[in-house]
Amino acid sequence: MKRTRSEGMAENRGKLIAAARKAFAEKGFSDASMDALTAEVGLTRGALYHNFGDKRGLFAAVVNQIDSEMAERAKGRAAAAGEGWDALLAEGAAYIEMALDPEVQRIVLLDGPAVLGDPSLWPSQNSCLQVTRQAVEDLMSDGILKPVDAEAAARLISGAALNAAMWIAASAEPESVLPRAQEAFRALVEGLLARPVQAGQS
């Protein structure tokens, strides 16, 4: 019986996140109606409060879901690029490119910081930071990157990718901003190189 109740709660949580994701993408955080959202999935506002505390809590769950998906997509691009240096660049470039996705733009990059505050404090961003830090440490141990503080380097790389994505999302012409942002991101990160790296070399 306890397991059935737990499964029911998980199902309700999933329904609310899916409906909220659609509402926040289409209307933005401020204009999304929680009454309309809960009615759409046949639940009460009580179910929303029980699972997420309030509208902001539900929004945080949606941001976490999308941001985590973005991290997985970026990791996939990194893996396809190879290892080491190429993977690090590909992951950052992929994250920046995702700023062209309307859902990512509205929820994660525009409303996210406004509603939830500093993105570097989000659980999903912190997880990405740890992955970047490990990659930086590996590249330093291989002598590819300069021996600077690994956490500082990881935070600056992650911050550059995030701010580039936020710039694209807020731009009136995101398609034209993307290549400029990616080029500058690459130039900034290359400043950490201890020695030149040829394409395809890790």
CSV table of C-alpha atoms in Angstrom, one decimal, residues 32-104:
chain,number,residue,atom,x,y,z
A,32,ALA,CA,1.6,30.9,-16.0
A,33,SER,CA,-1.6,30.2,-14.1
A,34,MET,CA,-1.2,27.5,-11.4
A,35,ASP,CA,-5.0,27.0,-11.3
A,36,ALA,CA,-5.1,26.3,-15.0
A,37,LEU,CA,-2.1,24.1,-14.8
A,38,THR,CA,-3.4,21.9,-12.0
A,39,ALA,CA,-6.9,21.7,-13.6
A,40,GLU,CA,-5.3,20.6,-16.9
A,41,VAL,CA,-3.8,17.5,-15.2
A,42,GLY,CA,-6.8,16.8,-13.0
A,43,LEU,CA,-5.1,17.8,-9.7
A,44,THR,CA,-5.7,20.4,-7.0
A,45,ARG,CA,-3.4,23.2,-5.9
A,46,GLY,CA,-3.0,21.2,-2.8
A,47,ALA,CA,-1.1,18.6,-4.8
A,48,LEU,CA,1.2,21.3,-6.2
A,49,TYR,CA,1.9,22.7,-2.7
A,50,HIS,CA,2.5,19.2,-1.3
A,51,ASN,CA,5.0,18.3,-3.9
A,52,PHE,CA,6.8,21.6,-4.5
A,53,GLY,CA,5.8,24.1,-1.8
A,54,ASP,CA,4.8,26.9,-4.2
A,55,LYS,CA,5.0,28.1,-7.8
A,56,ARG,CA,8.7,28.9,-7.4
A,57,GLY,CA,9.4,25.4,-6.1
A,58,LEU,CA,7.6,23.9,-9.2
A,59,PHE,CA,9.6,26.3,-11.5
A,60,ALA,CA,12.8,25.2,-9.8
A,61,ALA,CA,12.0,21.5,-10.5
A,62,VAL,CA,11.3,22.4,-14.2
A,63,VAL,CA,14.6,24.3,-14.5
A,64,ASN,CA,16.5,21.4,-12.9
A,65,GLN,CA,14.9,18.9,-15.3
A,66,ILE,CA,15.7,21.0,-18.4
A,67,ASP,CA,19.2,22.0,-17.2
A,68,SER,CA,20.0,18.4,-16.5
A,69,GLU,CA,18.9,17.4,-20.0
A,70,MET,CA,21.1,20.2,-21.4
A,71,ALA,CA,24.0,18.8,-19.5
A,72,GLU,CA,23.4,15.3,-21.0
A,73,ARG,CA,23.1,16.7,-24.5
A,74,ALA,CA,26.3,18.6,-24.0
A,75,LYS,CA,28.1,15.5,-22.7
A,76,GLY,CA,26.9,13.6,-25.8
A,77,ARG,CA,28.5,16.3,-28.1
A,78,ALA,CA,31.7,16.1,-26.0
A,79,ALA,CA,31.9,12.4,-26.3
A,80,ALA,CA,31.3,12.6,-30.1
A,81,ALA,CA,34.2,15.1,-30.3
A,82,GLY,CA,36.7,12.7,-28.7
A,83,GLU,CA,38.5,13.2,-25.4
A,84,GLY,CA,40.3,15.9,-23.4
A,85,TRP,CA,40.7,19.3,-25.0
A,86,ASP,CA,38.3,18.6,-28.0
A,87,ALA,CA,35.6,17.3,-25.6
A,88,LEU,CA,35.9,20.3,-23.3
A,89,LEU,CA,35.5,22.8,-26.2
A,90,ALA,CA,32.6,20.8,-27.8
A,91,GLU,CA,30.7,20.6,-24.5
A,92,GLY,CA,30.9,24.4,-24.0
A,93,ALA,CA,30.0,25.1,-27.6
A,94,ALA,CA,27.0,22.7,-27.4
A,95,TYR,CA,25.7,24.4,-24.2
A,96,ILE,CA,25.9,27.8,-25.9
A,97,GLU,CA,24.2,26.5,-29.0
A,98,MET,CA,21.2,25.3,-26.9
A,99,ALA,CA,20.4,28.9,-26.3
A,100,LEU,CA,18.6,28.8,-29.7
A,101,ASP,CA,16.0,26.4,-28.2
A,102,PRO,CA,12.9,28.5,-27.4
A,103,GLU,CA,12.1,26.4,-24.3
A,104,VAL,CA,15.7,26.7,-23.0
